Structure formats: structure tokens, C-alpha cells
Short mmCIF file of C-alpha atoms in Angstrom, two decimals:
data_model
loop_
_atom_site.label_atom_id
_atom_site.label_comp_id
_atom_site.label_asym_id
_atom_site.label_seq_id
_atom_site.Cartn_x
_atom_site.Cartn_y
_atom_site.Cartn_z
CA MET A 29 18.94 0.65 0.00
CA GLY A 30 17.46 -2.65 -1.13
CA THR A 31 18.33 -3.09 -4.85
CA ALA A 32 17.84 -5.83 -7.51
CA SER A 33 19.91 -8.70 -6.39
CA SER A 34 21.88 -8.87 -9.42
CA MET A 35 21.86 -6.70 -12.67
CA LEU A 36 20.81 -8.55 -15.79
CA THR A 37 23.46 -9.09 -18.23
CA GLN A 38 22.80 -8.72 -22.02
CA TYR A 39 23.16 -12.55 -22.26
CA ASP A 40 20.27 -13.08 -19.58
CA ILE A 41 18.10 -10.62 -21.40
CA GLU A 42 18.56 -12.34 -24.81
CA GLU A 43 17.96 -15.71 -23.14
CA VAL A 44 14.85 -14.83 -21.53
CA GLN A 45 13.69 -12.91 -24.78
CA GLU A 46 14.42 -16.16 -26.73
CA HIS A 47 12.23 -18.19 -24.03
CA CYS A 48 9.23 -15.79 -24.47
CA ASP A 49 9.57 -15.90 -28.24
CA HIS A 50 10.46 -12.46 -28.47
CA LEU A 51 7.11 -11.30 -27.29
CA PHE A 52 8.62 -8.74 -24.99
CA SER A 53 11.27 -6.10 -26.01
CA GLN A 54 14.42 -5.94 -23.97
CA GLN A 55 13.46 -2.88 -22.06
CA GLU A 56 10.14 -4.66 -21.08
CA ILE A 57 12.24 -7.56 -19.92
CA VAL A 58 14.30 -5.19 -17.64
CA SER A 59 11.25 -3.59 -16.26
CA LEU A 60 9.69 -7.15 -15.43
CA TYR A 61 13.03 -8.06 -13.73
CA GLN A 62 12.72 -5.10 -11.40
CA ARG A 63 9.10 -5.93 -10.75
CA PHE A 64 10.01 -9.61 -10.21
CA CYS A 65 12.96 -8.55 -7.49
CA GLN A 66 10.34 -6.20 -5.76
CA LEU A 67 7.92 -9.27 -5.36
CA ASP A 68 10.69 -11.73 -4.70
CA ARG A 69 11.23 -10.53 -1.05
CA ASN A 70 14.37 -12.31 -0.03
CA ALA A 71 15.92 -12.53 -3.25
CA LYS A 72 15.28 -16.41 -3.41
CA GLY A 73 14.93 -16.44 -7.34
CA PHE A 74 11.35 -17.40 -7.16
CA ILE A 75 8.23 -15.91 -6.00
CA SER A 76 6.05 -17.77 -3.71
CA SER A 77 2.26 -17.64 -3.44
CA ASP A 78 2.41 -15.53 -0.28
CA GLU A 79 4.35 -13.01 -2.14
CA PHE A 80 1.77 -12.81 -4.96
CA LEU A 81 -0.99 -12.59 -2.50
CA SER A 82 0.71 -9.56 -0.93
CA VAL A 83 -0.40 -7.58 -3.94
CA PRO A 84 -4.07 -6.71 -2.75
CA GLU A 85 -5.31 -6.02 -6.37
CA PHE A 86 -4.34 -9.69 -7.12
CA ALA A 87 -5.47 -11.17 -3.95
CA MET A 88 -8.96 -9.71 -4.53
CA ASN A 89 -9.28 -11.10 -8.05
CA PRO A 90 -11.86 -13.83 -8.45
CA LEU A 91 -9.37 -16.19 -10.12
CA SER A 92 -6.37 -15.61 -8.15
CA GLN A 93 -6.37 -19.05 -6.44
CA ARG A 94 -6.35 -20.78 -10.17
CA LEU A 95 -3.61 -18.55 -11.30
CA LEU A 96 -1.61 -19.29 -8.07
CA LYS A 97 -1.50 -22.91 -8.97
CA MET A 98 0.25 -21.84 -12.31
CA VAL A 99 2.50 -19.43 -10.82
CA ASP A 100 3.56 -20.51 -7.43
CA GLY A 101 7.40 -20.78 -6.93
CA ILE A 102 7.74 -19.36 -10.44
CA ASN A 103 11.18 -18.41 -11.53
CA PHE A 104 12.05 -15.14 -13.77
CA LYS A 105 12.19 -17.06 -16.95
CA ASP A 106 8.82 -18.68 -16.60
CA PHE A 107 7.50 -15.44 -15.01
CA VAL A 108 8.16 -13.75 -18.35
CA ALA A 109 6.76 -16.58 -20.42
CA PHE A 110 3.57 -16.63 -18.44
CA LEU A 111 3.08 -12.88 -18.78
CA SER A 112 3.93 -13.18 -22.52
CA ALA A 113 0.40 -14.08 -23.28
CA PHE A 114 -0.61 -10.81 -22.19
CA SER A 115 1.76 -8.99 -24.68
CA ALA A 116 -0.05 -7.00 -27.40
CA LYS A 117 2.21 -9.00 -29.88
CA ALA A 118 0.82 -12.59 -28.70
CA THR A 119 -1.50 -14.30 -31.18
CA ALA A 120 -5.05 -14.98 -30.39
CA GLN A 121 -4.26 -18.58 -30.06
CA HIS A 122 -1.49 -17.97 -27.62
CA LYS A 123 -4.11 -16.23 -25.28
CA ILE A 124 -6.64 -18.86 -25.85
CA GLU A 125 -4.18 -21.42 -24.82
CA LEU A 126 -3.73 -19.63 -21.45
CA ILE A 127 -7.40 -19.52 -20.98
CA PHE A 128 -7.68 -23.08 -21.72
CA LYS A 129 -5.04 -23.83 -19.11
CA VAL A 130 -7.02 -21.90 -16.41
CA TYR A 131 -9.98 -24.03 -17.17
CA ASP A 132 -8.05 -27.30 -17.44
CA SER A 133 -6.95 -27.52 -13.97
CA ASP A 134 -6.23 -31.37 -13.98
CA ARG A 135 -4.19 -31.02 -17.37
CA ASN A 136 -5.80 -33.74 -19.10
CA GLY A 137 -6.38 -31.53 -22.31
CA LYS A 138 -10.25 -31.70 -21.98
CA VAL A 139 -12.41 -29.26 -20.35
CA SER A 140 -15.57 -30.78 -18.92
CA PHE A 141 -18.86 -29.54 -17.66
CA ASN A 142 -17.64 -29.60 -14.28
CA ASP A 143 -14.43 -27.70 -15.02
CA ILE A 144 -16.48 -24.68 -16.52
CA LEU A 145 -18.77 -24.91 -13.44
CA GLU A 146 -15.72 -24.44 -11.08
CA VAL A 147 -14.50 -21.33 -12.91
CA LEU A 148 -18.04 -19.97 -12.94
CA LYS A 149 -18.14 -20.62 -9.24
CA ASP A 150 -15.10 -18.56 -8.67
CA LEU A 151 -16.24 -15.81 -10.92
CA SER A 152 -19.92 -15.55 -9.47
CA GLY A 153 -19.18 -16.29 -5.73
CA SER A 154 -22.19 -16.50 -3.57
CA PHE A 155 -24.27 -14.41 -5.88
CA MET A 156 -25.48 -17.47 -8.12
CA SER A 157 -26.60 -21.04 -6.77
CA ASP A 158 -25.22 -24.09 -8.07
CA GLU A 159 -28.42 -24.72 -9.59
CA GLN A 160 -28.60 -21.45 -11.51
CA ARG A 161 -24.99 -21.96 -12.80
CA GLU A 162 -25.87 -25.29 -14.29
CA ARG A 163 -28.79 -24.12 -15.88
CA VAL A 164 -27.07 -21.18 -17.45
CA LEU A 165 -24.39 -23.21 -18.58
CA SER A 166 -26.43 -25.93 -20.11
CA GLN A 167 -28.45 -23.43 -22.07
CA VAL A 168 -25.62 -21.69 -23.69
CA LEU A 169 -23.88 -24.93 -24.35
CA LYS A 170 -26.99 -26.38 -26.20
CA GLU A 171 -27.01 -23.26 -28.02
CA ALA A 172 -23.51 -23.55 -29.20
CA GLY A 173 -24.14 -27.08 -30.32
CA TYR A 174 -22.50 -28.87 -27.39
CA THR A 175 -24.15 -31.08 -24.58
CA LYS A 176 -23.59 -31.47 -20.95
CA ASP A 177 -21.34 -34.53 -21.37
CA SER A 178 -19.15 -33.06 -24.12
CA SER A 179 -15.45 -32.30 -23.26
CA LEU A 180 -14.11 -29.24 -24.93
CA THR A 181 -10.65 -29.32 -26.28
CA LEU A 182 -8.17 -26.61 -27.21
CA ASP A 183 -9.57 -26.54 -30.82
CA ASP A 184 -13.15 -26.31 -29.47
CA PHE A 185 -12.00 -23.31 -27.35
CA ILE A 186 -10.20 -21.67 -30.48
CA LYS A 187 -13.32 -22.06 -32.44
CA VAL A 188 -15.52 -20.54 -29.88
CA LEU A 189 -13.19 -17.85 -28.63
CA GLY A 190 -11.67 -17.15 -31.94
CA GLN A 191 -14.64 -15.33 -33.25
CA SER A 192 -14.46 -12.10 -31.39
CA GLU A 193 -11.45 -9.72 -30.48
CA LEU A 194 -9.96 -11.06 -27.38
CA LYS A 195 -8.99 -7.88 -25.17
CA MET A 196 -6.22 -9.51 -23.22
CA ASP A 197 -3.39 -7.09 -23.31
CA VAL A 198 -1.32 -5.65 -20.41
CA GLU A 199 1.18 -2.86 -20.77
CA ILE A 200 4.40 -3.26 -19.14
CA PRO A 201 5.43 0.05 -17.84
CA VAL A 202 8.99 1.19 -18.94
CA ASP A 203 10.76 3.99 -17.09
CA MET B 9 -21.05 4.64 -3.52
CA MET B 10 -20.25 4.13 0.15
CA ARG B 11 -20.94 0.76 1.89
CA LYS B 12 -22.75 1.18 5.06
CA THR B 13 -20.94 0.21 8.38
CA ASN B 14 -22.39 -2.71 10.06
CA PRO B 15 -22.38 -1.80 13.81
CA LYS B 16 -22.75 -5.41 14.76
CA SER B 17 -19.35 -6.71 12.97
CA GLN B 18 -16.89 -7.52 15.40
CA SER B 19 -14.21 -9.14 13.07
CA THR B 20 -10.67 -9.01 13.60
CA GLU B 21 -10.36 -8.52 9.56
CA LEU B 22 -9.56 -5.21 8.05
CA GLU B 23 -12.13 -2.54 7.89
CA LEU B 24 -14.55 -3.48 5.12
CA ASP B 25 -16.15 -0.05 5.00
CA GLN B 26 -14.24 1.74 2.52
CA PRO B 27 -14.99 3.99 -0.70
CA ASN B 28 -15.67 2.11 -4.00
CA ILE B 29 -12.25 0.94 -5.09
CA GLU B 30 -13.38 0.80 -8.83
CA ASP B 31 -13.27 4.72 -8.59
CA TYR B 32 -9.73 4.75 -8.05
CA LEU B 33 -8.19 2.05 -10.05
CA PRO B 34 -6.62 3.17 -13.44
CA SER B 35 -9.06 3.07 -16.04
CA GLY B 36 -7.19 0.88 -18.33
CA HIS B 37 -7.96 -1.93 -15.89
CA THR B 38 -11.62 -1.63 -15.27
CA ILE B 39 -13.36 0.31 -18.12
CA HIS B 40 -14.10 -2.02 -20.70
CA GLN B 41 -17.39 -1.83 -22.55
CA GLU B 42 -20.46 -3.26 -21.07
CA PRO B 43 -21.08 -6.36 -22.99
CA HIS B 44 -24.36 -6.47 -24.86
CA GLY B 45 -26.51 -8.89 -26.67
CA LYS B 46 -27.55 -12.44 -25.81
CA LEU B 47 -25.44 -14.56 -23.68
CA ARG B 48 -23.58 -17.07 -25.64
CA LEU B 49 -21.04 -19.71 -24.94
CA CYS B 50 -17.98 -17.57 -25.91
CA ASP B 51 -19.20 -14.88 -23.45
CA LEU B 52 -19.45 -17.26 -20.56
CA LEU B 53 -15.94 -18.90 -21.44
CA ASP B 54 -14.18 -15.52 -21.96
CA ILE B 55 -12.37 -14.87 -18.87
CA SER B 56 -9.96 -12.41 -20.43
CA PRO B 57 -11.00 -9.26 -18.62
CA THR B 58 -10.68 -10.92 -15.16
CA LEU B 59 -7.37 -12.54 -16.42
CA SER B 60 -6.05 -9.22 -17.64
CA GLU B 61 -6.73 -7.52 -14.42
CA ALA B 62 -4.84 -10.34 -12.45
CA ALA B 63 -1.95 -10.02 -14.86
CA GLY B 64 -2.10 -6.12 -14.73
CA ALA B 65 -1.70 -6.45 -11.06
CA ILE B 66 1.22 -8.71 -10.99
CA VAL B 67 2.92 -6.34 -13.39
CA ASP B 68 2.40 -3.20 -11.49
CA ASP B 69 -0.20 -2.32 -8.74
CA SER B 70 -0.97 0.74 -6.88
CA PHE B 71 -0.50 -0.52 -3.48
CA LEU B 72 3.11 -1.52 -3.54
CA ARG B 73 4.14 1.46 -5.29
CA CYS B 74 3.28 3.20 -2.03
CA PHE B 75 6.00 1.70 -0.29
CA LYS B 76 8.75 1.69 -2.87
CA SER B 77 11.82 4.07 -2.43
CA ILE B 78 11.78 5.99 -5.41
CA ARG B 79 15.65 6.39 -6.22
CA SER B 80 16.54 9.50 -7.75
CA GLU B 81 18.97 9.74 -10.65
CA PRO B 82 22.69 9.41 -9.52
CA TRP B 83 24.43 12.60 -10.37
CA ASN B 84 28.19 11.44 -9.70
CA TRP B 85 28.53 9.69 -12.70
CA ASN B 86 31.41 11.51 -14.53
CA VAL B 87 35.06 12.40 -14.00
CA TYR B 88 34.79 15.58 -12.29
CA LEU B 89 31.44 15.20 -10.34
CA PHE B 90 32.67 11.94 -8.87
CA PRO B 91 35.63 13.52 -6.99
CA LEU B 92 33.19 15.98 -5.82
CA TRP B 93 30.88 13.62 -4.42
CA CYS B 94 33.68 11.75 -2.85
CA PHE B 95 34.51 15.05 -1.10
CA GLY B 96 31.16 15.62 -0.12
CA VAL B 97 31.03 12.01 1.44
CA VAL B 98 34.24 12.93 3.39
CA ILE B 99 32.62 16.07 4.96
CA ARG B 100 29.50 14.50 5.60
CA TYR B 101 30.88 11.36 7.50
CA LEU B 102 34.14 12.70 8.98
CA ILE B 103 33.05 16.41 9.93
CA LEU B 104 29.10 16.74 9.90
CA PHE B 105 28.43 13.37 11.57
CA PRO B 106 30.73 13.61 14.49
CA ALA B 107 29.59 17.39 15.05
CA ARG B 108 26.03 16.41 15.02
CA VAL B 109 26.72 13.34 17.41
CA LEU B 110 28.37 15.67 19.87
CA LEU B 111 25.50 18.20 19.59
CA LEU B 112 22.91 15.46 20.18
CA SER B 113 24.87 14.00 23.19
CA PHE B 114 24.95 17.59 24.58
CA GLY B 115 21.10 18.00 24.09
CA TRP B 116 20.55 14.56 25.81
CA MET B 117 22.69 15.51 28.82
CA ILE B 118 20.85 18.75 29.40
CA PHE B 119 17.56 16.95 28.96
CA LEU B 120 18.17 14.03 31.36
CA SER B 121 19.75 16.36 33.88
CA ALA B 122 16.62 18.24 33.88
CA PHE B 123 14.16 15.59 33.13
CA ILE B 124 15.11 12.88 35.69
CA PRO B 125 15.03 14.97 38.64
CA VAL B 126 11.70 16.65 37.66
CA HIS B 127 10.16 13.48 36.92
CA LEU B 128 11.31 11.72 40.14
CA LEU B 129 10.93 14.57 42.71
CA LEU B 130 7.38 16.11 41.52
CA LYS B 131 4.20 14.48 41.81
CA ARG B 132 2.37 13.16 38.79
CA ASP B 133 -0.36 15.56 38.39
CA ASN B 134 1.57 18.65 39.45
CA SER B 135 1.09 21.15 36.70
CA VAL B 136 4.48 22.71 37.02
CA ARG B 137 5.95 19.38 36.44
CA LYS B 138 3.80 18.75 33.36
CA ASN B 139 4.90 22.10 31.87
CA ILE B 140 8.50 21.71 32.39
CA GLU B 141 8.32 18.16 30.98
CA ARG B 142 6.51 19.56 27.92
CA CYS B 143 9.20 22.29 27.40
CA LEU B 144 12.02 19.57 27.74
CA VAL B 145 10.36 17.26 25.23
CA GLU B 146 9.97 20.13 22.77
CA MET B 147 13.64 20.93 23.42
CA ILE B 148 15.10 17.47 22.96
CA CYS B 149 13.19 17.23 19.60
CA GLY B 150 14.58 20.42 18.55
CA PHE B 151 18.05 18.86 19.06
CA PHE B 152 17.35 15.89 17.22
CA VAL B 153 16.00 18.03 14.34
CA ALA B 154 19.17 20.15 14.41
CA SER B 155 21.27 16.90 14.37
CA TRP B 156 20.09 16.27 11.10
CA THR B 157 20.20 19.96 10.13
CA GLY B 158 16.56 20.05 9.68
CA VAL B 159 15.15 22.87 7.70
CA VAL B 160 11.64 22.90 8.51
CA LYS B 161 9.19 25.58 7.24
CA TYR B 162 5.88 25.75 9.22
CA HIS B 163 2.96 27.16 7.41
CA GLY B 164 -0.37 28.13 9.17
CA PRO B 165 -1.38 28.85 12.65
CA ARG B 166 0.54 27.23 15.57
CA PRO B 167 -1.48 24.32 17.29
CA SER B 168 -3.42 25.57 20.64
CA MET B 169 -4.18 23.49 23.51
CA ARG B 170 -8.04 23.06 23.46
CA PRO B 171 -10.26 20.20 24.23
CA LYS B 172 -12.25 18.38 21.63
CA GLN B 173 -9.65 18.61 19.07
CA VAL B 174 -7.38 16.23 17.23
CA PHE B 175 -4.54 16.61 14.71
CA VAL B 176 -3.98 14.24 11.95
CA ALA B 177 -1.09 14.14 9.54
CA ASN B 178 0.35 12.00 6.81
CA HIS B 179 3.03 9.61 7.80
CA THR B 180 6.45 9.07 6.12
CA SER B 181 8.66 8.16 8.92
CA MET B 182 8.93 8.19 12.69
CA ILE B 183 10.68 11.42 12.28
CA ASP B 184 7.30 13.00 11.42
CA PHE B 185 6.42 13.09 14.97
CA ILE B 186 9.96 14.61 16.28
CA ILE B 187 9.44 17.43 13.66
CA LEU B 188 5.98 18.21 14.83
CA GLU B 189 6.80 17.69 18.55
CA GLN B 190 9.62 20.30 18.38
CA MET B 191 6.95 23.05 17.89
CA THR B 192 4.17 21.70 20.09
CA ALA B 193 4.24 18.82 22.61
CA PHE B 194 1.67 16.61 21.09
CA ALA B 195 0.44 13.38 22.71
CA VAL B 196 0.96 10.88 19.84
CA ILE B 197 -0.85 7.65 19.41
CA MET B 198 1.80 5.10 18.25
CA GLN B 199 2.81 1.48 17.84
CA LYS B 200 4.72 0.09 20.67
CA HIS B 201 8.34 -0.67 19.46
CA PRO B 202 10.96 -2.79 20.89
CA GLY B 203 14.46 -1.75 21.76
CA TRP B 204 15.60 1.52 22.80
CA VAL B 205 12.81 3.28 21.12
CA GLY B 206 10.55 1.22 23.43
CA LEU B 207 12.22 2.47 26.43
CA LEU B 208 11.79 6.08 25.43
CA GLN B 209 8.27 5.40 24.78
CA ASN B 210 7.93 4.10 28.19
CA THR B 211 9.32 6.91 29.95
CA ILE B 212 9.58 10.10 28.18
CA LEU B 213 6.73 9.85 25.72
CA GLU B 214 4.53 8.57 28.57
CA SER B 215 4.80 11.87 30.22
CA VAL B 216 3.37 13.91 27.32
CA GLY B 217 0.37 11.63 27.38
CA CYS B 218 1.26 9.32 24.54
CA ILE B 219 -1.05 6.47 23.77
CA TRP B 220 0.05 3.16 22.79
CA PHE B 221 -1.58 0.34 20.33
CA ASN B 222 -0.58 -3.16 19.19
CA ARG B 223 -1.42 -3.84 15.69
CA THR B 224 -1.39 -7.68 16.33
CA GLU B 225 -3.94 -7.66 19.13
CA ALA B 226 -7.55 -8.06 18.28
CA LYS B 227 -9.20 -6.31 21.26
CA ASP B 228 -6.73 -3.59 21.09
CA ARG B 229 -8.89 -1.47 18.75
CA GLU B 230 -11.59 -0.77 21.21
CA ILE B 231 -9.34 -0.31 23.99
CA VAL B 232 -7.47 2.42 22.20
CA ALA B 233 -10.81 3.97 21.01
CA ARG B 234 -11.68 4.38 24.53
CA LYS B 235 -8.43 5.85 25.49
CA LEU B 236 -8.65 8.31 22.66
CA ARG B 237 -12.05 9.36 23.73
CA GLU B 238 -10.81 9.97 27.37
CA HIS B 239 -7.99 11.90 26.13
CA VAL B 240 -9.74 14.40 23.96
CA GLN B 241 -12.15 15.14 26.80
CA GLY B 242 -9.57 16.40 29.28
CA ALA B 243 -8.90 20.09 28.91
CA ASP B 244 -5.46 19.76 30.32
CA ASN B 245 -4.11 17.12 27.94
CA ASN B 246 -1.74 17.80 25.31
CA PRO B 247 -3.20 18.06 21.93
CA LEU B 248 -3.65 14.67 20.43
CA LEU B 249 -1.66 13.71 17.23
CA ILE B 250 -2.94 10.73 15.08
CA PHE B 251 -1.26 9.44 11.97
CA PRO B 252 -4.39 7.69 10.46
CA GLU B 253 -2.69 6.01 7.80
CA GLY B 254 -1.41 3.62 10.26
CA THR B 255 2.02 2.78 8.51
CA CYS B 256 4.84 4.78 6.83
CA VAL B 257 4.34 5.67 3.07
CA ASN B 258 6.80 6.93 0.77
CA ASN B 259 5.61 10.67 0.48
CA HIS B 260 4.53 10.51 -2.90
CA TYR B 261 1.05 8.49 -2.06
CA SER B 262 -1.44 8.60 0.62
CA VAL B 263 -3.15 5.45 1.64
CA MET B 264 -6.58 5.23 3.34
CA PHE B 265 -7.18 6.92 6.67
CA LYS B 266 -8.52 4.84 9.38
CA LYS B 267 -11.65 6.07 10.65
CA GLY B 268 -10.92 6.06 14.33
CA ALA B 269 -9.60 9.66 14.50
CA PHE B 270 -12.75 10.92 12.83
CA GLU B 271 -15.32 9.28 15.07
CA LEU B 272 -14.32 11.04 18.24
CA GLY B 273 -16.74 13.86 17.71
CA CYS B 274 -14.02 16.45 17.86
CA THR B 275 -12.69 18.96 15.40
CA VAL B 276 -10.17 17.50 13.21
CA CYS B 277 -7.03 19.80 12.26
CA PRO B 278 -5.13 18.47 9.11
CA VAL B 279 -1.37 18.55 8.91
CA ALA B 280 0.38 18.06 5.78
CA ILE B 281 4.18 17.12 5.65
CA LYS B 282 6.15 17.01 2.54
CA TYR B 283 9.90 16.24 2.38
CA ASN B 284 12.25 17.73 -0.25
CA LYS B 285 13.95 14.74 -1.78
CA ILE B 286 16.83 16.66 -3.14
CA PHE B 287 18.56 16.45 0.22
CA VAL B 288 17.53 13.32 1.44
CA ASP B 289 14.62 10.55 1.20
CA ALA B 290 13.06 10.62 4.37
CA PHE B 291 10.83 7.64 3.75
CA TRP B 292 11.33 5.06 6.54
CA ASN B 293 11.03 1.54 4.97
CA SER B 294 10.60 -0.30 8.18
CA ARG B 295 10.88 -3.67 6.40
CA LYS B 296 14.27 -2.82 5.08
CA GLN B 297 15.89 -0.56 7.67
CA SER B 298 15.74 -0.35 11.61
CA PHE B 299 14.98 3.05 13.02
CA THR B 300 18.49 3.22 14.23
CA LYS B 301 20.09 2.77 10.74
CA HIS B 302 17.34 5.30 9.41
CA LEU B 303 18.51 7.87 11.85
CA LEU B 304 22.22 7.24 11.03
CA GLN B 305 21.31 7.74 7.41
CA LEU B 306 19.76 11.05 8.29
CA MET B 307 22.53 12.24 10.34
CA THR B 308 25.17 11.46 7.41
CA SER B 309 23.11 13.42 4.89
CA TRP B 310 23.37 16.98 4.04
CA ALA B 311 20.01 18.20 5.56
CA VAL B 312 16.30 17.10 6.15
CA VAL B 313 14.29 19.83 4.43
CA CYS B 314 10.54 19.63 4.60
CA ASP B 315 7.24 21.75 4.67
CA VAL B 316 4.62 21.39 7.29
CA TRP B 317 1.32 23.07 6.81
CA TYR B 318 -1.31 23.46 9.48
CA LEU B 319 -4.54 23.44 7.63
CA GLU B 320 -7.84 24.60 8.43
CA PRO B 321 -9.82 22.71 11.18
CA GLN B 322 -12.50 20.40 9.67
CA ASN B 323 -15.76 19.26 11.29
CA GLN B 324 -17.93 16.38 10.27
CA LYS B 325 -20.74 17.67 8.06
CA PRO B 326 -24.28 16.79 8.79
CA GLY B 327 -25.13 13.62 7.29
CA GLU B 328 -21.54 12.52 6.53
CA THR B 329 -20.28 9.33 7.71
CA SER B 330 -16.99 8.94 9.59
CA ILE B 331 -15.36 7.30 6.25
CA GLU B 332 -16.55 10.12 4.18
CA PHE B 333 -15.23 12.54 6.60
CA ALA B 334 -12.04 10.80 6.64
CA GLU B 335 -11.56 10.71 2.85
CA ARG B 336 -12.42 14.46 2.53
CA VAL B 337 -9.69 15.20 5.10
CA ARG B 338 -7.35 12.88 3.40
CA GLU B 339 -7.86 14.81 0.18
CA ILE B 340 -7.32 18.16 1.75
CA ILE B 341 -3.92 16.82 2.94
CA SER B 342 -2.98 14.99 -0.25
CA GLN B 343 -3.64 18.02 -2.27
CA ARG B 344 -1.58 20.24 -0.13
CA ALA B 345 1.47 17.86 0.12
CA GLY B 346 1.18 16.67 -3.47
CA LEU B 347 0.34 13.07 -2.71
CA LYS B 348 -1.56 10.84 -4.99
CA MET B 349 -4.45 8.98 -3.23
CA VAL B 350 -4.90 5.29 -3.41
CA PRO B 351 -7.87 3.13 -2.27
CA TRP B 352 -5.78 0.76 -0.05
CA ASP B 353 -5.75 0.19 3.62
CA GLY B 354 -2.14 0.59 4.88
CA TYR B 355 -2.51 -2.68 6.96
CA LEU B 356 -2.58 -4.71 3.82
CA LYS B 357 1.28 -4.50 4.36
CA TYR B 358 0.93 -6.83 7.29
CA SER B 359 -2.23 -8.95 6.30
CA ARG B 360 -4.40 -10.28 3.29
CA PRO B 361 -7.28 -8.29 1.86
CA SER B 362 -10.57 -9.44 3.22
CA PRO B 363 -12.52 -12.00 0.85
CA LYS B 364 -15.30 -9.66 0.75
CA LEU B 365 -13.28 -7.19 -1.41
CA ARG B 366 -13.75 -9.41 -4.56
CA GLU B 367 -17.42 -9.67 -4.03
CA GLY B 368 -18.09 -6.41 -5.99
CA LYS B 369 -16.53 -8.06 -9.10
CA GLN B 370 -18.58 -11.14 -8.59
CA ARG B 371 -21.74 -9.29 -8.20
CA ASN B 372 -21.17 -7.42 -11.51
CA PHE B 373 -20.33 -10.38 -13.18
CA VAL B 374 -23.60 -12.21 -12.20
CA GLU B 375 -25.59 -9.02 -12.98
CA SER B 376 -24.27 -8.99 -16.54
CA VAL B 377 -24.80 -12.62 -17.09
CA LEU B 378 -28.39 -12.79 -15.81
CA ARG B 379 -29.34 -9.66 -17.63
CA ARG B 380 -27.98 -11.07 -21.09
CA LEU B 381 -29.56 -14.25 -20.44
CA GLU B 382 -32.84 -12.59 -20.77
CA GLU B 383 -32.16 -10.70 -23.96
CA LYS B 384 -33.22 -11.76 -27.18
#
């Protein structure tokens, strides 16, 4: 029977907990490790894109390709750190930082009009034309006080998204 | 909300026609309040629902759960239970296992000494030959079941040989076929396997009228569909048994049934199989074990205990599509065998989901955005 490649020691768990700023309990980290080993088929120590895509619910998510760029080849410590943004204990700022990272694909610290358009394209698929997307985005940007040429920074994101409650929590099933 | 089949689509991709997945996914993922109010920048930038769904899928998803061998609690963990368990291991491996191997070899000897002459001497269409081969196959399956100390309880009327009927069952391991075959010589539709299993398929199983398919070949589906149709027409053919899930599932869940068995215009007789896990976990995880190893594992366990229910035959209701029919029968079987239904196609084990699956989400998103744009 295939089991986890190695059991986590108490030291390992504490190290991972440190790395994710204690956003997960020790039990949750053990659960996540079991899940990590299930996804990491040949016990390589990291999960490849292909293995993420073997989860059909993930593969059919409109943002899966963007997320794959962030998690391809991820090891366990970073896996937990990535998911920590979805912990109920994470701050709104932490969550918004992740959202910003998803938009800012070239990692230059700024999100341009085109960056937002790209994400919109993933979310809307063939159900909206490029023209429609540009029109909608320009309109809401203007109403929020920005222009087509403005680049949004993390602070802008915090200002815009920080207003309302962000529902971005995922519960880790614990046996 | 069913999608209509497109009769013109000849894709090698997975079946797109399936019931609405959103109906099955756990409510925590998809039920969030329909957003109201005029569309603002924060609404457009807020991708948190989609991100949460993706993270939720990474953490736990209903598809991989179907293929996980759920380990039961080890019970041999203290001072007196452990020696007892060791004693049990000794008995199982040193007494039961050799006895079973002897029994099985004995069974094979009888089988081959009767089967080979009959197969070679009598003509192919000879009905005497067919009857003898049928009985012999039932017998060797009986020997197999005895070699695992199989305790099988059959419920419901015994299958009869009639044209225009098809049997469908949930699938946990290849031994499902052997367990059913020991009572009635079914003609099964199976994946062609390599090795000694393939040899058996070519010789013995061929004689009861089994049909082969090849998952990897694109045109294969049409050829197989034609063979199925021909088989059910013949009054003299063995009753046809199909495992519509298309792959082995861990006996706690059921994945979607392929509609092929439900489009033949026949009566469908559902069969539910449930294994008792106290004795052994009969789930064959074909990724982790070869069939030989799986059989050896069964032969060194105490027993294989299962229930088989032959349920009431079902016909396609007027106005019901094949997919709705398949789902209805799946529900009957799942209820009887205590399985949870999941909305995934078993073949997702081997290939990626079609990009069209995400169109539902995209469409909802666009509808919501455009609607809110109009609001004041």
C-alpha cells in the first residue's frame, strides 16, 4: 500500500509552521502533508504542473494556468506558505497580496490596464469580446478615479479591495 | 439542467454531455451570495471566489477521493494484540496461502483438461461446446472465489439468458467480474490487458463472447458500440455485463456512468456490489499494484466478503436521454451499495478535462458582470 514517503517529525512540522507564520495548526500541516504526498505521485518532493492538473476541479478553474505559474515545482514548505493566504487566520492584506501577485504576472510591482484585461479574459472566456472587456474595464476604472494608463500598485489594490469583506477562506480537512 | 448531445461531434475528447457539475460540488465551494449592486472596480478586481475554488480543489477534491485506498485503523497496536496478529500472519501465509494455491492449481488442472479438448475438437458454433465451456468458466471462477475464501451473498433473482438485456455493475476490481461470473457466465466488455491476463482473455474469455476495447484508440468507441449492438441482438449469446464506470473505484464512491450501455435500446439490469472492508480492502488501485500482486494480497487475507444485489431491470423512460437514464441507474446502484455519487468521468484518471468544462463558470461570470453594469 502506498503511504507517505516519510513521516513528518515534530521538528519538520514546527519549521513549516514558522515558514507560514503560524497560520496553520500542526494538525492542519499534517493533513496538508498527506495531501501533498497524494498529489506528488513519485515522491519527488515537489509537485509538477501535470500533477496539479490531474485534479479535474483545479484544471477546470479559469485561473488555473495563472496559478500554475506560481506553484509549478513547488515543495512542501512553499506549498503550505502558498495556501496560508487562504487560512481563516490570514489578514486581509495577506490575501490581497496574493490577488495582486496573480494579476502582476511579470512581477514588476505594478498592475497595468492590460494585466487586468488578461485576467478578465481568463475569467470570461469566449463570452465577452475584447472590445466589451476594454469598455467595461475603462468604465469602472474611470468611476474609481483611475485612467486607462494608470498602473495600480499593491497599495491601490489594498485601498480598492480592503473596503469589503474578502471571502477567501479554505478549510483544511483534518481527520 | 442537462446539456444536449451534439450528434455531429466526433471528438476524441471526453464526453461533454454530463449533468450539471455544480449540482454535485460541495456547497461551501459554489454557493456564495449572488452579488448585487452596480459594478465597481473592486467587484471586477476581486477574484477571491475563483481563487478559493482553486485552492479548495488543491486541498481536497471529490475526484481523487474516489481512488484513495482508505486505510482502516490498525488494531494490532498493543502488547497482546500484536502477538495475536503475528500468529494470524503465520496462519495466513504459511497455512492458508499454500492450501489455497493447491486448491487453485487443482481447479486449473480440471478446467484445462476439460476445456482444451472441447475447445479443439468441437466446432465453434456447436451448442454443446458452448454449454460445456460456459459451465467450465463458471467452475473455474468458483475455484478462484474459493481460493480467497470468498463469502458472496447474492440477493435478487438469478440473471437469465434473454436477448435485448444488458447488466451493469459498479466496479471496484477485476475480481468483480469473477464474482459475478461464478454464478452466470456473462460476456464482459473489458480493457485488453498485457501479460498472463491478456492470454486468458484471448483464449478462455473469448469463448464466452467477451468484447475488448482499447481506451487509447480514438475510433475504438464506434467499433465497440457496434459489437455491443450485435451481441445483444443474438438470442444465443451469453448475457452482456458492462462496468459503465470504465475504471476501478474504491467502493465508497461511484463515478459517472458512460452512456454506451444505455443507448442499446435494451433493458438494463443493475447489479450492485459492496465489499466488506473488515476482511480485506478489495479495491484494485491499478496504478499502485499489478493484478498479480492484487490477487496475492487477496489470497493471503482471511476472506473476501461481499454482497451482490441483482436489482430491478430498468427501461429508458419516454423523453429520457441516455445520460439521464445512466444517472438514474447509477443512483439506484449507489443507493443500494451505499456509494456516494460524484460528477466526474472515470477517464479523467488518464486524461485532462475538456476545456469546455470551465465554460459554465465563465458564462456565469459574464452574465453577472453585464447585468450589474446595467444597474443604477
